[in-house]
Structures are given as structure tokens and as C-alpha cells.
Amino acid sequence: MSRPLRFGVVGSGWRAEFFVRMARLLPDRFAVSAVVTRTAERGREIERAWGVPTVRTISELVAGPGRPDVVVVAVPWPVTPVAIRELVAAGMPVLAETPPAPDAAELRALWTDVGTSGLVQVAEHSPFMPAHVARIAAVQRGAVGRATSVQISSTHLYHAVAVVRRLLGAGHGEVTVRASTFTAPLLDPVCRDGWSGATAPTPAATILATLDFGDGRSALYDFTDNQWHNPLRTNRIVVRGSTGELVDDRLVRFTGPRTVVESRLVRRQSGIEQDLEGFDLDHVSLDGEVLYRNAFVGARLADDDLAVAGLLAATAAWLHDDGPAPYPLAEGSQDHLLGLAIEEAARTGEPVRTAREPWATSA
């Protein structure tokens, strides 16, 4: 791009700050036009803390010569569809934080109103995580043959579903979901705000769910309360296929008669011991082939921030006709639909069968 992607933000909460931080760390790639806050008092707080201008309304954000290229919507779930509709009515491309609407009925209503506009993308950053980018690339290259099942224990609901569906190449068809909830003691030493000070276990709920996508494809979902932050619960992912299996970073596959080989996804991390390049992820490779390359070397970003930056860069490419849509509304709607089905199955103890929804026609 000849200039940075210029984006506005609706909302001033925890997730909105992730996007603003990318503009601060990568000013040659991203710039914030303004942040919409409901009150002038909150606006002054954001201006002091984040160093960006604020306005009170979406109309102010998209008017005049400072009109952004795209607007990130990061507000509470019930407010998200309202903001999306207003932005689409103004002809503004939208990158809406997950989920795009609170429930299945609102997802359908939102699709009816804006689905065919082509203006709405969803800020689902999980598939943009460096390790997931590499895994998805390996699977798409046939590393495990035909991918048939995924077991995932890392993030929750729609985020996990987004990764599963990418790995399986699952579209918008009918899915049968079964789930159970189990409660057991677990020490919770770290939360969003840092070390909690907890020294004794407390009850924590775990949802185990299976998703049957049909055609021999399935997923196992395993998530425990606060698993995002709790260092006592690690990330785990398994991708099984017709000729091999990827377990976290370890790949085992059949390559010929009487031959099963093992490989690993390898991170090249600079800045360790006598490496003076500075601490950064360089790339992730498999058997000497780079499957993910860090396009933001020098910013010293954690993987979650790299995912947000990658999503914004993909949005910039889409807006300038250089790349595909990063995560269309149809994909984000399907992810949340299945996340809702997991919750319903866990709550009722009964199987939940999702149907083909209106957005499936866009697949």
C-alpha cells in the first residue's frame, strides 16, 4: 500500500484497544482516524490513554475528509448489529468483532439486512495466529491426506469453531452437535488482569462437545473456564487425516510403501541467547518450507497481536482488490451459530442439529 490502512473504531473497551495498539506499533501500516465513544468524558479518557482523537457518533466518524477506509466495530454483542447496519447504510466497509450478532435470530436478521452488501467482514483473528496459519497451510497442502477430524482445546466457542472449519474445509452445511459439562477443582492463578493471587483450587467448568459435519468429518471441542489465561491448561490441537496426523507441532504421515515419517513445525525465534536480531518470530516452517512468515518483524509482537495485525493487513489487501475477503460475514455467522449450538447442547444434554442458513447460499 502507498499509505497506511486508515480505520475508525466504534467502542473503547478491552478488545478495541488491540486494534488501536497495532496502529501505534505499526504506523507505517495502520492509522486510526478516530474512536467513537458515547460520552465526552470517556472520549477524553481514551484520548489521554490511547493518543487518538474521539467522536461521539458514527456519523461524525464517517463524514468529511477524514473518512476511514474501514471501521472496526468492538462493542457489546447486542449493539454490534445496530452499528453494522448504520455503517453499511453509509456505504462503509466494516470489520466487526466477534460475534457479529448475539443469537441465531439476530444473525439471520442481520444477514437479511446487510448480507448481500459485500461490506461486512468479521474480526475473527484465531485462524490468523501464526501456528494456526502454518497448520492450515500444511493441511491444505495434503500433509495428512484428507483431513477428517480436529480435536481442539485452546479457545472458546466461535473462535475454536473458526479454526476447526478452516482445517476441515467445512462450509455451511448441517451439523449435529452433542455436548456435556463437567465441573472439577482447578487452581486459577492468572486472569485477564494478571496474577490473581489464588492459591487454592475452585470449581471450574469444562465443556466437551462433538461436532458431526457429515461426510466423515468431525471435531472434538474441549474448553475449561478461563483457559485463555490459565497457564495450568495448555493449548492442544490434533488434526487427523486419511494418511497422517498433526498433533500440535508434530506431524506423522505415510509417504510410500513401508514408510511412515515424522516432521515438526519449527518456529524460528530470534533474540535468544547470543542472537542479537531482537526478540521476534521470524517464521514457521515444515521440512524446510516456510508456511508462515512474520510480515511485521521489528514490532516484537506476541502471537495474538500478530493475528490482529495479519487480519488488518488482509483487510487492507481486500479493500484494495489485492486479496480475498479476510473473513466474510457468512463465515463469522456460521462460526457463532455452531458456538451457540455447543452451548445449547451443553445446557440441555440433547443433540442440536443446525440447518443450512440463508448465508449458506453465498458459499
Short mmCIF file of C-alpha atoms in Angstrom, two decimals:
data_model
loop_
_atom_site.label_atom_id
_atom_site.label_comp_id
_atom_site.label_asym_id
_atom_site.label_seq_id
_atom_site.Cartn_x
_atom_site.Cartn_y
_atom_site.Cartn_z
CA MET A 1 0.00 0.00 0.00
CA SER A 2 1.13 3.54 -0.74
CA ARG A 3 -0.32 4.67 2.60
CA PRO A 4 -1.37 3.03 5.87
CA LEU A 5 -4.78 1.41 6.22
CA ARG A 6 -6.86 4.09 7.90
CA PHE A 7 -9.52 2.65 10.20
CA GLY A 8 -12.03 4.00 12.67
CA VAL A 9 -13.14 2.19 15.80
CA VAL A 10 -16.60 2.04 17.34
CA GLY A 11 -16.14 1.18 21.01
CA SER A 12 -13.46 1.77 23.62
CA GLY A 13 -13.23 -1.50 25.54
CA TRP A 14 -10.55 -4.14 26.01
CA ARG A 15 -10.75 -5.63 22.51
CA ALA A 16 -10.89 -2.25 20.75
CA GLU A 17 -7.53 -1.44 22.29
CA PHE A 18 -5.92 -4.37 20.44
CA PHE A 19 -6.60 -2.66 17.11
CA VAL A 20 -5.52 0.78 18.28
CA ARG A 21 -2.30 -0.70 19.61
CA MET A 22 -1.47 -2.11 16.17
CA ALA A 23 -1.64 1.39 14.73
CA ARG A 24 0.65 2.68 17.46
CA LEU A 25 3.20 -0.12 16.94
CA LEU A 26 2.97 -0.23 13.13
CA PRO A 27 2.35 3.37 12.00
CA ASP A 28 3.66 2.63 8.51
CA ARG A 29 0.90 0.03 8.05
CA PHE A 30 -2.10 1.23 10.09
CA ALA A 31 -3.60 4.50 11.33
CA VAL A 32 -6.62 5.30 13.49
CA SER A 33 -8.88 8.08 12.20
CA ALA A 34 -10.96 8.30 15.39
CA VAL A 35 -12.66 6.25 18.09
CA VAL A 36 -16.39 6.55 18.77
CA THR A 37 -17.28 6.84 22.47
CA ARG A 38 -20.73 7.52 23.85
CA THR A 39 -19.71 10.32 26.20
CA ALA A 40 -17.26 13.19 26.05
CA GLU A 41 -15.85 12.14 29.42
CA ARG A 42 -14.97 8.67 28.11
CA GLY A 43 -13.62 10.31 24.97
CA ARG A 44 -11.20 12.42 26.99
CA GLU A 45 -10.03 9.30 28.84
CA ILE A 46 -9.37 7.49 25.55
CA GLU A 47 -7.60 10.48 24.02
CA ARG A 48 -5.24 10.64 27.00
CA ALA A 49 -4.65 6.89 27.28
CA TRP A 50 -4.53 5.90 23.58
CA GLY A 51 -3.38 9.12 21.93
CA VAL A 52 -6.12 9.11 19.26
CA PRO A 53 -9.00 11.51 18.53
CA THR A 54 -12.54 10.60 19.52
CA VAL A 55 -16.03 11.48 18.32
CA ARG A 56 -19.48 10.75 19.73
CA THR A 57 -21.33 9.27 16.73
CA ILE A 58 -20.79 7.03 13.73
CA SER A 59 -21.99 9.87 11.52
CA GLU A 60 -19.13 12.05 12.73
CA LEU A 61 -16.66 9.21 12.21
CA VAL A 62 -17.51 8.62 8.55
CA ALA A 63 -18.13 12.23 7.50
CA GLY A 64 -15.72 14.64 5.89
CA PRO A 65 -12.17 14.34 4.57
CA GLY A 66 -11.05 12.13 7.48
CA ARG A 67 -13.35 9.29 6.40
CA PRO A 68 -11.65 5.96 7.21
CA ASP A 69 -11.11 3.06 4.79
CA VAL A 70 -12.90 0.65 7.14
CA VAL A 71 -14.47 0.76 10.59
CA VAL A 72 -13.78 -1.75 13.34
CA VAL A 73 -16.86 -2.40 15.49
CA ALA A 74 -15.89 -3.54 19.00
CA VAL A 75 -18.95 -3.01 21.20
CA PRO A 76 -21.19 -5.28 23.33
CA TRP A 77 -22.93 -8.06 21.42
CA PRO A 78 -26.45 -6.51 21.33
CA VAL A 79 -25.06 -3.23 19.96
CA THR A 80 -22.93 -4.77 17.21
CA PRO A 81 -25.74 -5.36 14.64
CA VAL A 82 -27.00 -1.81 15.16
CA ALA A 83 -23.59 -0.32 14.44
CA ILE A 84 -23.06 -2.61 11.45
CA ARG A 85 -26.36 -1.58 9.88
CA GLU A 86 -25.61 2.12 10.34
CA LEU A 87 -22.16 1.77 8.77
CA VAL A 88 -23.42 -0.25 5.81
CA ALA A 89 -26.15 2.34 5.23
CA ALA A 90 -23.33 4.89 4.97
CA GLY A 91 -21.52 2.70 2.42
CA MET A 92 -18.69 1.98 4.84
CA PRO A 93 -16.77 -1.33 4.91
CA VAL A 94 -16.98 -2.95 8.34
CA LEU A 95 -14.71 -5.23 10.35
CA ALA A 96 -16.97 -6.40 13.17
CA GLU A 97 -15.60 -8.02 16.32
CA THR A 98 -16.92 -11.49 17.10
CA PRO A 99 -19.70 -12.40 17.19
CA PRO A 100 -21.49 -10.16 14.66
CA ALA A 101 -24.83 -10.63 16.46
CA PRO A 102 -25.83 -12.11 19.84
CA ASP A 103 -28.04 -15.05 18.79
CA ALA A 104 -29.26 -17.06 15.81
CA ALA A 105 -32.33 -14.90 15.22
CA GLU A 106 -30.21 -11.73 15.17
CA LEU A 107 -27.67 -13.39 12.87
CA ARG A 108 -30.45 -14.15 10.38
CA ALA A 109 -31.92 -10.66 10.64
CA LEU A 110 -28.51 -9.07 10.16
CA TRP A 111 -27.84 -11.23 7.11
CA THR A 112 -31.19 -10.21 5.62
CA ASP A 113 -30.31 -6.55 6.05
CA VAL A 114 -26.63 -6.42 5.06
CA GLY A 115 -25.51 -9.87 3.92
CA THR A 116 -25.52 -9.11 0.22
CA SER A 117 -23.81 -5.74 0.59
CA GLY A 118 -20.36 -7.31 0.49
CA LEU A 119 -19.22 -4.69 3.01
CA VAL A 120 -19.10 -6.73 6.22
CA GLN A 121 -16.12 -8.74 7.41
CA VAL A 122 -15.74 -10.34 10.82
CA ALA A 123 -12.69 -9.76 13.03
CA GLU A 124 -12.14 -13.46 13.69
CA HIS A 125 -8.42 -13.45 14.35
CA SER A 126 -7.89 -17.04 15.56
CA PRO A 127 -7.15 -18.50 12.09
CA PHE A 128 -4.57 -15.72 11.66
CA MET A 129 -2.48 -16.97 14.61
CA PRO A 130 0.99 -17.87 13.28
CA ALA A 131 0.83 -21.50 14.42
CA HIS A 132 -2.69 -21.93 13.01
CA VAL A 133 -1.70 -20.31 9.70
CA ALA A 134 1.09 -22.87 9.43
CA ARG A 135 -1.17 -25.79 10.41
CA ILE A 136 -3.87 -24.75 7.96
CA ALA A 137 -1.28 -24.39 5.18
CA ALA A 138 0.19 -27.83 5.95
CA VAL A 139 -3.24 -29.46 5.91
CA GLN A 140 -4.25 -27.70 2.70
CA ARG A 141 -1.03 -29.00 1.10
CA GLY A 142 -2.15 -32.53 1.90
CA ALA A 143 0.19 -33.20 4.82
CA VAL A 144 -2.32 -35.56 6.47
CA GLY A 145 -4.16 -36.60 3.31
CA ARG A 146 -7.85 -35.77 3.52
CA ALA A 147 -8.48 -34.02 6.84
CA THR A 148 -11.26 -35.85 8.66
CA SER A 149 -11.23 -34.73 12.29
CA VAL A 150 -9.95 -31.98 14.58
CA GLN A 151 -9.56 -32.02 18.34
CA ILE A 152 -9.13 -28.54 19.79
CA SER A 153 -8.58 -27.32 23.33
CA SER A 154 -7.42 -23.72 23.39
CA THR A 155 -10.01 -21.01 22.88
CA HIS A 156 -13.78 -20.98 23.15
CA LEU A 157 -16.89 -21.42 21.02
CA TYR A 158 -16.86 -19.42 17.76
CA HIS A 159 -13.08 -18.86 17.88
CA ALA A 160 -12.43 -22.60 18.14
CA VAL A 161 -15.07 -23.35 15.50
CA ALA A 162 -13.38 -20.92 13.10
CA VAL A 163 -10.11 -22.87 13.34
CA VAL A 164 -11.89 -26.22 13.04
CA ARG A 165 -13.82 -25.23 9.96
CA ARG A 166 -10.71 -23.89 8.20
CA LEU A 167 -8.76 -27.07 8.95
CA LEU A 168 -11.58 -29.34 7.75
CA GLY A 169 -12.62 -27.17 4.83
CA ALA A 170 -16.15 -27.28 6.25
CA GLY A 171 -18.70 -24.97 4.67
CA HIS A 172 -22.18 -24.03 5.81
CA GLY A 173 -23.95 -27.38 5.81
CA GLU A 174 -25.96 -29.08 8.53
CA VAL A 175 -24.05 -30.04 11.69
CA THR A 176 -25.03 -32.24 14.63
CA VAL A 177 -23.63 -31.11 17.99
CA ARG A 178 -23.55 -33.08 21.25
CA ALA A 179 -22.07 -31.73 24.47
CA SER A 180 -21.66 -32.30 28.19
CA THR A 181 -20.42 -30.09 31.03
CA PHE A 182 -18.17 -31.28 33.84
CA THR A 183 -17.12 -29.36 36.95
CA ALA A 184 -13.88 -30.07 38.80
CA PRO A 185 -11.44 -28.17 41.04
CA LEU A 186 -8.76 -26.11 39.31
CA LEU A 187 -6.31 -23.51 40.55
CA ASP A 188 -6.76 -20.27 38.60
CA PRO A 189 -3.55 -18.28 39.19
CA VAL A 190 -3.82 -15.84 36.26
CA CYS A 191 -6.77 -13.84 34.87
CA ARG A 192 -7.10 -11.08 32.28
CA ASP A 193 -5.73 -8.51 34.69
CA GLY A 194 -2.67 -10.61 35.64
CA TRP A 195 -1.77 -12.80 38.62
CA SER A 196 -4.88 -13.39 40.70
CA GLY A 197 -3.21 -14.30 43.97
CA ALA A 198 -5.24 -17.50 44.15
CA THR A 199 -3.52 -20.39 45.95
CA ALA A 200 -6.37 -22.89 46.24
CA PRO A 201 -8.42 -24.63 43.54
CA THR A 202 -12.03 -23.57 42.92
CA PRO A 203 -14.73 -25.23 40.79
CA ALA A 204 -14.18 -24.82 37.05
CA ALA A 205 -16.50 -26.00 34.29
CA THR A 206 -15.33 -27.84 31.19
CA ILE A 207 -17.48 -28.30 28.08
CA LEU A 208 -16.74 -31.34 25.93
CA ALA A 209 -18.58 -31.30 22.60
CA THR A 210 -18.55 -33.27 19.38
CA LEU A 211 -19.49 -31.76 16.04
CA ASP A 212 -20.52 -34.01 13.16
CA PHE A 213 -20.11 -32.11 9.89
CA GLY A 214 -21.10 -35.09 7.77
CA ASP A 215 -19.07 -36.78 5.04
CA GLY A 216 -16.83 -38.37 7.66
CA ARG A 217 -15.72 -35.04 9.16
CA SER A 218 -15.90 -34.38 12.89
CA ALA A 219 -14.49 -32.26 15.69
CA LEU A 220 -13.95 -32.58 19.43
CA TYR A 221 -14.22 -29.33 21.39
CA ASP A 222 -12.71 -29.13 24.88
CA PHE A 223 -12.71 -25.84 26.80
CA THR A 224 -12.33 -25.05 30.50
CA ASP A 225 -13.31 -21.80 32.20
CA ASN A 226 -10.58 -19.13 31.79
CA GLN A 227 -8.46 -21.44 29.65
CA TRP A 228 -7.28 -18.38 27.67
CA HIS A 229 -5.30 -17.10 30.66
CA ASN A 230 -4.73 -20.08 32.95
CA PRO A 231 -1.14 -21.36 32.44
CA LEU A 232 -2.14 -24.68 34.03
CA ARG A 233 -4.19 -25.52 30.93
CA THR A 234 -2.14 -25.59 27.73
CA ASN A 235 -3.26 -25.34 24.12
CA ARG A 236 -3.76 -28.65 22.32
CA ILE A 237 -4.77 -29.37 18.75
CA VAL A 238 -4.93 -32.58 16.74
CA VAL A 239 -5.71 -32.83 13.04
CA ARG A 240 -6.31 -36.34 11.77
CA GLY A 241 -6.45 -37.28 8.12
CA SER A 242 -6.52 -40.21 5.75
CA THR A 243 -2.72 -40.56 5.59
CA GLY A 244 -1.40 -38.87 8.71
CA GLU A 245 -1.87 -36.87 11.87
CA LEU A 246 -0.74 -33.47 13.12
CA VAL A 247 -0.51 -33.21 16.91
CA ASP A 248 0.31 -29.64 17.96
CA ASP A 249 3.59 -29.20 16.02
CA ARG A 250 4.36 -32.90 15.37
CA LEU A 251 3.41 -34.39 12.02
CA VAL A 252 3.35 -38.14 11.32
CA ARG A 253 2.45 -39.29 7.81
CA PHE A 254 2.66 -42.09 5.27
CA THR A 255 4.94 -41.29 2.34
CA GLY A 256 5.28 -44.62 0.50
CA PRO A 257 5.41 -48.40 0.86
CA ARG A 258 6.53 -49.36 4.37
CA THR A 259 7.40 -45.72 5.10
CA VAL A 260 5.98 -43.56 7.88
CA VAL A 261 7.94 -40.36 8.59
CA GLU A 262 7.85 -37.72 11.27
CA SER A 263 8.34 -33.96 10.89
CA ARG A 264 7.79 -30.89 13.01
CA LEU A 265 6.52 -27.38 12.56
CA VAL A 266 9.52 -25.30 13.60
CA ARG A 267 9.41 -21.70 14.84
CA ARG A 268 12.45 -19.58 14.08
CA GLN A 269 12.51 -17.22 17.05
CA SER A 270 15.19 -14.54 17.04
CA GLY A 271 16.68 -12.79 20.05
CA ILE A 272 17.51 -15.90 22.10
CA GLU A 273 20.90 -16.09 23.85
CA GLN A 274 23.54 -14.63 21.51
CA ASP A 275 21.12 -13.87 18.68
CA LEU A 276 21.22 -10.06 18.50
CA GLU A 277 18.38 -9.58 15.99
CA GLY A 278 15.94 -8.76 18.80
CA PHE A 279 13.17 -10.94 20.15
CA ASP A 280 10.77 -11.70 17.31
CA LEU A 281 9.08 -14.54 15.49
CA ASP A 282 10.71 -14.88 12.07
CA HIS A 283 8.80 -17.76 10.51
CA VAL A 284 7.22 -21.18 10.98
CA SER A 285 8.44 -23.93 8.65
CA LEU A 286 7.86 -27.58 7.87
CA ASP A 287 10.62 -29.68 6.30
CA GLY A 288 12.39 -26.52 5.16
CA GLU A 289 9.30 -24.92 3.62
CA VAL A 290 8.11 -21.68 5.25
CA LEU A 291 4.38 -21.88 5.94
CA TYR A 292 4.10 -18.63 7.91
CA ARG A 293 6.39 -15.62 7.62
CA ASN A 294 6.13 -12.69 10.00
CA ALA A 295 5.33 -9.60 7.94
CA PHE A 296 5.78 -7.35 10.99
CA VAL A 297 9.33 -8.11 12.09
CA GLY A 298 10.65 -5.37 14.34
CA ALA A 299 7.37 -4.72 16.14
CA ARG A 300 8.11 -7.53 18.67
CA LEU A 301 4.51 -8.75 18.67
CA ALA A 302 3.05 -11.66 20.61
CA ASP A 303 1.18 -14.25 18.56
CA ASP A 304 -2.23 -12.80 19.41
CA ASP A 305 -1.10 -9.36 18.26
CA LEU A 306 0.41 -10.87 15.10
CA ALA A 307 -3.01 -12.37 14.40
CA VAL A 308 -4.72 -8.96 14.76
CA ALA A 309 -2.07 -7.31 12.57
CA GLY A 310 -2.44 -10.09 9.99
CA LEU A 311 -6.20 -9.63 9.96
CA LEU A 312 -5.84 -5.87 9.44
CA ALA A 313 -3.29 -6.43 6.65
CA ALA A 314 -5.64 -8.91 4.97
CA THR A 315 -8.44 -6.34 5.27
CA ALA A 316 -6.22 -3.74 3.59
CA ALA A 317 -5.47 -6.15 0.73
CA TRP A 318 -9.18 -6.92 0.32
CA LEU A 319 -10.13 -3.24 0.22
CA HIS A 320 -7.55 -2.54 -2.47
CA ASP A 321 -8.50 -5.55 -4.65
CA ASP A 322 -5.24 -7.32 -3.93
CA GLY A 323 -6.62 -10.14 -1.84
CA PRO A 324 -9.69 -12.18 -0.90
CA ALA A 325 -12.14 -11.16 1.77
CA PRO A 326 -10.40 -11.88 5.10
CA TYR A 327 -13.41 -13.34 6.95
CA PRO A 328 -16.83 -12.63 5.41
CA LEU A 329 -20.00 -12.22 7.46
CA ALA A 330 -21.20 -15.63 6.27
CA GLU A 331 -18.18 -17.30 7.91
CA GLY A 332 -18.49 -15.40 11.16
CA SER A 333 -22.23 -16.14 11.29
CA GLN A 334 -21.66 -19.87 10.77
CA ASP A 335 -18.96 -19.94 13.48
CA HIS A 336 -21.26 -18.29 16.01
CA LEU A 337 -24.22 -20.49 15.01
CA LEU A 338 -22.17 -23.57 15.88
CA GLY A 339 -20.87 -21.94 19.06
CA LEU A 340 -24.47 -21.33 20.13
CA ALA A 341 -25.26 -24.97 19.32
CA ILE A 342 -22.41 -26.12 21.58
CA GLU A 343 -23.80 -24.03 24.44
CA GLU A 344 -27.35 -25.29 23.87
CA ALA A 345 -26.27 -28.93 23.72
CA ALA A 346 -24.25 -28.50 26.92
CA ARG A 347 -27.16 -26.81 28.67
CA THR A 348 -29.86 -29.30 27.62
CA GLY A 349 -27.90 -32.51 27.31
CA GLU A 350 -29.66 -33.13 23.98
CA PRO A 351 -28.20 -33.22 20.45
CA VAL A 352 -28.61 -30.00 18.47
CA ARG A 353 -28.92 -30.10 14.68
CA THR A 354 -28.17 -26.88 12.84
CA ALA A 355 -29.72 -26.24 9.43
CA ARG A 356 -28.44 -24.56 6.30
CA GLU A 357 -28.93 -20.87 6.95
CA PRO A 358 -29.58 -18.01 4.48
CA TRP A 359 -25.88 -17.15 4.35
CA ALA A 360 -25.12 -20.66 3.04
CA THR A 361 -26.21 -19.51 -0.42
CA SER A 362 -23.08 -17.33 -0.54
CA ALA A 363 -20.73 -20.29 -0.03
#
